[in-house]
GROMACS .gro file of C-alpha atoms in nm:
model
  212
    1ILE     CA    1   8.697  10.155   8.769
    2ASN     CA    2   8.717   9.809   8.815
    3TYR     CA    3   8.523   9.478   9.055
    4ALA     CA    4   8.579   9.110   9.137
    5THR     CA    5   8.323   8.920   9.274
    6LYS     CA    6   8.377   8.675   9.511
    7VAL     CA    7   8.520   8.390   9.425
    8TYR     CA    8   8.429   8.118   9.487
    9MET     CA    9   8.682   7.808   9.609
   10THR     CA   10   8.651   7.435   9.611
   11PRO     CA   11   8.793   7.359  10.024
   12PHE     CA   12   9.105   7.284  10.107
   13GLU     CA   13   9.071   6.906  10.184
   14LYS     CA   14   9.377   6.951  10.440
   15TYR     CA   15   9.237   7.242  10.622
   16THR     CA   16   8.907   7.108  10.736
   17GLY     CA   17   8.992   7.141  11.037
   18LEU     CA   18   9.133   7.494  11.031
   19PHE     CA   19   8.960   7.737  10.795
   20ALA     CA   20   8.595   7.782  10.905
   21GLU     CA   21   8.274   7.619  10.695
   22GLN     CA   22   8.476   7.332  10.614
   23GLY     CA   23   8.756   7.416  10.492
   24THR     CA   24   8.709   7.690  10.216
   25PHE     CA   25   8.896   8.008  10.185
   26ASP     CA   26   8.786   8.183   9.906
   27ILE     CA   27   8.872   8.504   9.721
   28PRO     CA   28   8.669   8.831   9.895
   29GLU     CA   29   8.534   9.060   9.666
   30HIS     CA   30   8.707   9.402   9.508
   31TYR     CA   31   8.631   9.655   9.414
   32ALA     CA   32   8.820   9.976   9.280
   33ILE     CA   33   8.879  10.330   9.124
   34GLY     CA   34   9.151  10.537   8.916
   35VAL     CA   35   9.271  10.769   8.671
   36ALA     CA   36   9.575  10.834   8.459
   37VAL     CA   37   9.703  11.124   8.349
   38LYS     CA   38  10.027  11.142   8.089
   39ALA     CA   39  10.199  11.463   8.171
   40ASN     CA   40  10.402  11.415   7.891
   41LYS     CA   41  10.478  11.171   7.551
   42LYS     CA   42  10.732  10.953   7.768
   43ILE     CA   43  10.587  10.920   8.107
   44THR     CA   44  10.197  10.861   8.238
   45VAL     CA   45  10.109  10.877   8.640
   46ALA     CA   46   9.807  10.689   8.726
   47MET     CA   47   9.657  10.617   9.085
   48ASP     CA   48   9.415  10.419   9.233
   49ILE     CA   49   9.169  10.338   9.526
   50GLN     CA   50   9.058  10.025   9.675
   51ARG     CA   51   8.811   9.846   9.830
   52ILE     CA   52   8.836   9.483   9.948
   53ASN     CA   53   8.521   9.303  10.133
   54TYR     CA   54   8.769   9.050  10.377
   55SER     CA   55   8.406   9.018  10.605
   56ASN     CA   56   8.214   8.810  10.369
   57VAL     CA   57   8.448   8.570  10.388
   58ALA     CA   58   8.410   8.302  10.678
   59SER     CA   59   8.801   8.126  10.747
   60ILE     CA   60   8.941   8.511  10.670
   61ALA     CA   61   8.622   8.756  10.864
   62ASN     CA   62   8.540   8.498  11.209
   63SER     CA   63   8.689   8.643  11.479
   64GLY     CA   64   8.973   8.437  11.712
   65PRO     CA   65   9.069   8.383  11.972
   66LEU     CA   66   9.055   8.660  12.235
   67ALA     CA   67   9.378   8.581  12.348
   68SER     CA   68   9.315   8.869  12.646
   69GLU     CA   69   8.987   8.671  12.774
   70THR     CA   70   9.024   8.299  12.757
   71SER     CA   71   8.675   8.320  12.942
   72GLN     CA   72   8.547   8.430  12.578
   73PHE     CA   73   8.775   8.171  12.397
   74PHE     CA   74   8.471   8.225  12.122
   75ALA     CA   75   8.419   8.562  12.156
   76ALA     CA   76   8.130   8.668  11.806
   77CYS     CA   77   8.086   8.362  11.804
   78PRO     CA   78   7.646   8.300  11.805
   79ASP     CA   79   7.669   7.989  11.888
   80LYS     CA   80   7.902   8.027  12.165
   81ASP     CA   81   7.649   7.933  12.443
   82THR     CA   82   7.418   7.679  12.330
   83ASP     CA   83   7.700   7.438  12.125
   84ALA     CA   84   7.991   7.524  12.109
   85THR     CA   85   8.108   7.277  11.934
   86LYS     CA   86   8.016   7.479  11.510
   87CYS     CA   87   8.283   7.745  11.715
   88PHE     CA   88   8.582   7.529  11.681
   89THR     CA   89   8.746   7.547  11.406
   90GLY     CA   90   8.665   7.370  11.024
   91ALA     CA   91   8.266   7.465  11.136
   92ASP     CA   92   8.034   7.737  11.021
   93ASN     CA   93   8.083   7.962  11.268
   94GLY     CA   94   8.465   7.902  11.300
   95LEU     CA   95   8.732   8.034  11.456
   96GLY     CA   96   8.938   8.235  11.208
   97PHE     CA   97   9.207   8.599  11.171
   98GLY     CA   98   8.916   8.847  11.211
   99TRP     CA   99   9.050   9.025  10.959
  100THR     CA  100   8.812   9.325  10.873
  101ASP     CA  101   8.743   9.528  10.501
  102GLN     CA  102   9.083   9.712  10.377
  103THR     CA  103   9.080  10.027  10.136
  104VAL     CA  104   9.451  10.050   9.940
  105TYR     CA  105   9.555  10.358   9.767
  106LYS     CA  106   9.859  10.306   9.486
  107LEU     CA  107  10.049  10.493   9.365
  108GLY     CA  108  10.217  10.420   9.068
  109VAL     CA  109  10.460  10.643   8.708
  110ALA     CA  110  10.598  10.439   8.413
  111TYR     CA  111  10.835  10.643   8.202
  112GLU     CA  112  10.895  10.527   7.864
  113HIS     CA  113  11.234  10.644   7.745
  114ASP     CA  114  11.322  10.539   7.427
  115LYS     CA  115  11.165  10.286   7.219
  116LYS     CA  116  11.419  10.005   7.481
  117TRP     CA  117  11.338  10.094   7.753
  118SER     CA  118  11.017  10.118   7.997
  119PHE     CA  119  11.071  10.216   8.374
  120ARG     CA  120  10.852  10.168   8.721
  121GLY     CA  121  10.780  10.326   9.057
  122GLY     CA  122  10.466  10.275   9.269
  123LEU     CA  123  10.322  10.282   9.694
  124ASN     CA  124  10.078  10.066   9.769
  125TYR     CA  125   9.995  10.206  10.156
  126GLY     CA  126   9.672   9.949  10.315
  127LYS     CA  127   9.650  10.020  10.709
  128SER     CA  128   9.681   9.630  10.817
  129PRO     CA  129   9.284   9.468  10.820
  130ILE     CA  130   9.412   9.274  11.187
  131PRO     CA  131   9.209   9.459  11.455
  132ASP     CA  132   9.445   9.468  11.761
  133ASP     CA  133   9.256   9.238  11.945
  134GLN     CA  134   9.292   8.955  11.668
  135LEU     CA  135   9.665   8.856  11.718
  136LEU     CA  136   9.670   8.497  11.899
  137PHE     CA  137   9.541   8.299  11.571
  138ASN     CA  138   9.695   8.574  11.296
  139MET     CA  139  10.045   8.456  11.438
  140LEU     CA  140   9.995   8.195  11.154
  141ALA     CA  141  10.006   8.405  10.854
  142PRO     CA  142  10.147   8.796  11.008
  143ALA     CA  143   9.964   8.978  10.769
  144THR     CA  144  10.032   9.377  10.958
  145VAL     CA  145  10.246   9.530  10.625
  146GLU     CA  146  10.076   9.883  10.597
  147LYS     CA  147  10.332  10.017  10.244
  148HIS     CA  148  10.423   9.890   9.941
  149LEU     CA  149  10.758  10.012   9.749
  150THR     CA  150  10.785   9.928   9.375
  151PHE     CA  151  11.037   9.968   9.144
  152GLY     CA  152  11.053   9.744   8.787
  153PHE     CA  153  11.218   9.805   8.380
  154SER     CA  154  11.154   9.664   8.053
  155TYR     CA  155  11.439   9.636   7.800
  156ARG     CA  156  11.372   9.514   7.440
  157PRO     CA  157  11.617   9.465   7.202
  158ASN     CA  158  11.455   9.422   6.862
  159LYS     CA  159  11.068   9.284   6.800
  160LYS     CA  160  11.084   8.969   6.962
  161ASN     CA  161  11.210   8.963   7.244
  162GLU     CA  162  11.125   9.159   7.661
  163PHE     CA  163  11.349   9.104   7.944
  164SER     CA  164  11.198   9.273   8.249
  165PHE     CA  165  11.314   9.248   8.637
  166ASN     CA  166  11.061   9.412   8.909
  167TYR     CA  167  11.202   9.432   9.275
  168MET     CA  168  10.888   9.530   9.627
  169ARG     CA  169  10.957   9.598   9.981
  170ALA     CA  170  10.706   9.529  10.165
  171PHE     CA  171  10.843   9.765  10.454
  172ASN     CA  172  10.792   9.605  10.850
  173ASN     CA  173  10.526   9.645  11.063
  174GLU     CA  174  10.464   9.564  11.407
  175GLN     CA  175  10.127   9.551  11.578
  176THR     CA  176  10.097   9.457  11.999
  177GLY     CA  177   9.822   9.347  12.112
  178PRO     CA  178   9.619   9.243  12.483
  179THR     CA  179   9.680   8.922  12.682
  180VAL     CA  180   9.633   8.801  13.031
  181PHE     CA  181   9.967   8.749  13.129
  182GLN     CA  182  10.079   9.033  13.258
  183PRO     CA  183  10.466   9.104  13.461
  184PRO     CA  184  10.486   9.090  13.794
  185GLY     CA  185  10.317   9.269  14.019
  186ALA     CA  186  10.019   9.347  13.809
  187PRO     CA  187   9.672   9.400  13.885
  188ALA     CA  188   9.456   9.063  13.916
  189GLY     CA  189   9.265   9.039  13.582
  190SER     CA  190   9.455   9.310  13.441
  191THR     CA  191   9.514   9.319  13.047
  192PHE     CA  192   9.894   9.408  12.887
  193ASP     CA  193   9.974   9.499  12.495
  194ASN     CA  194  10.271   9.199  12.522
  195ALA     CA  195  10.162   9.030  12.246
  196ALA     CA  196  10.301   9.103  11.931
  197ILE     CA  197  10.367   8.985  11.517
  198SER     CA  198  10.556   9.174  11.205
  199MET     CA  199  10.559   9.063  10.868
  200ASN     CA  200  10.784   9.239  10.606
  201GLN     CA  201  10.954   9.110  10.226
  202HIS     CA  202  11.142   9.135  10.042
  203SER     CA  203  11.037   9.019   9.634
  204ILE     CA  204  11.243   8.999   9.335
  205GLY     CA  205  11.084   8.876   8.986
  206ALA     CA  206  11.263   8.821   8.581
  207THR     CA  207  11.087   8.766   8.283
  208TRP     CA  208  11.159   8.693   7.945
  209GLY     CA  209  10.856   8.738   7.659
  210LEU     CA  210  10.933   8.593   7.320
  211ASN     CA  211  10.627   8.792   7.005
  212ILE     CA  212  10.639   8.505   6.799
   0.00000   0.00000   0.00000
């Protein structure tokens, strides 16, 4: 079991007019529970469930503009009808990415071949925290990926040196959402899921460790 409190970061000075709360972009609170089972002397299987509370960070959780209803640009801002300036980007109730809290499921396997070679692999799934009506602002950072695959190995030629390699594949995931842009012949006032964002990633890393 592990728990990490919200990490309060100093504001991004160059983004005071973009991120809510004058450029603040804190790291959200998260917690997890997991178990590791040693199948035999060489194989260990681990499983985790993690919860990430994005809703506690205004710049991430505040609702963004609704592309499906331009008259409700600040739809979720409590000050929209009294002082709309408090809803602008950078304000305390300013536009955000509209993310919801996320639950992530993880499965990993480690195989100790011998004293020199170790191999690792893992799967990770978490439903996208981006609601379908929040695509407009999330074009800035389309973190739509839901499934990750990882693989790595380590080689220890002697007691002092260790070389490690890792690869991560984040599989493509596309989200679509409604906008006011209508195809020809569409009924007035109707909306269509004709906005889309997607993302996929490849990541490769290598490290060298030296025991002095």
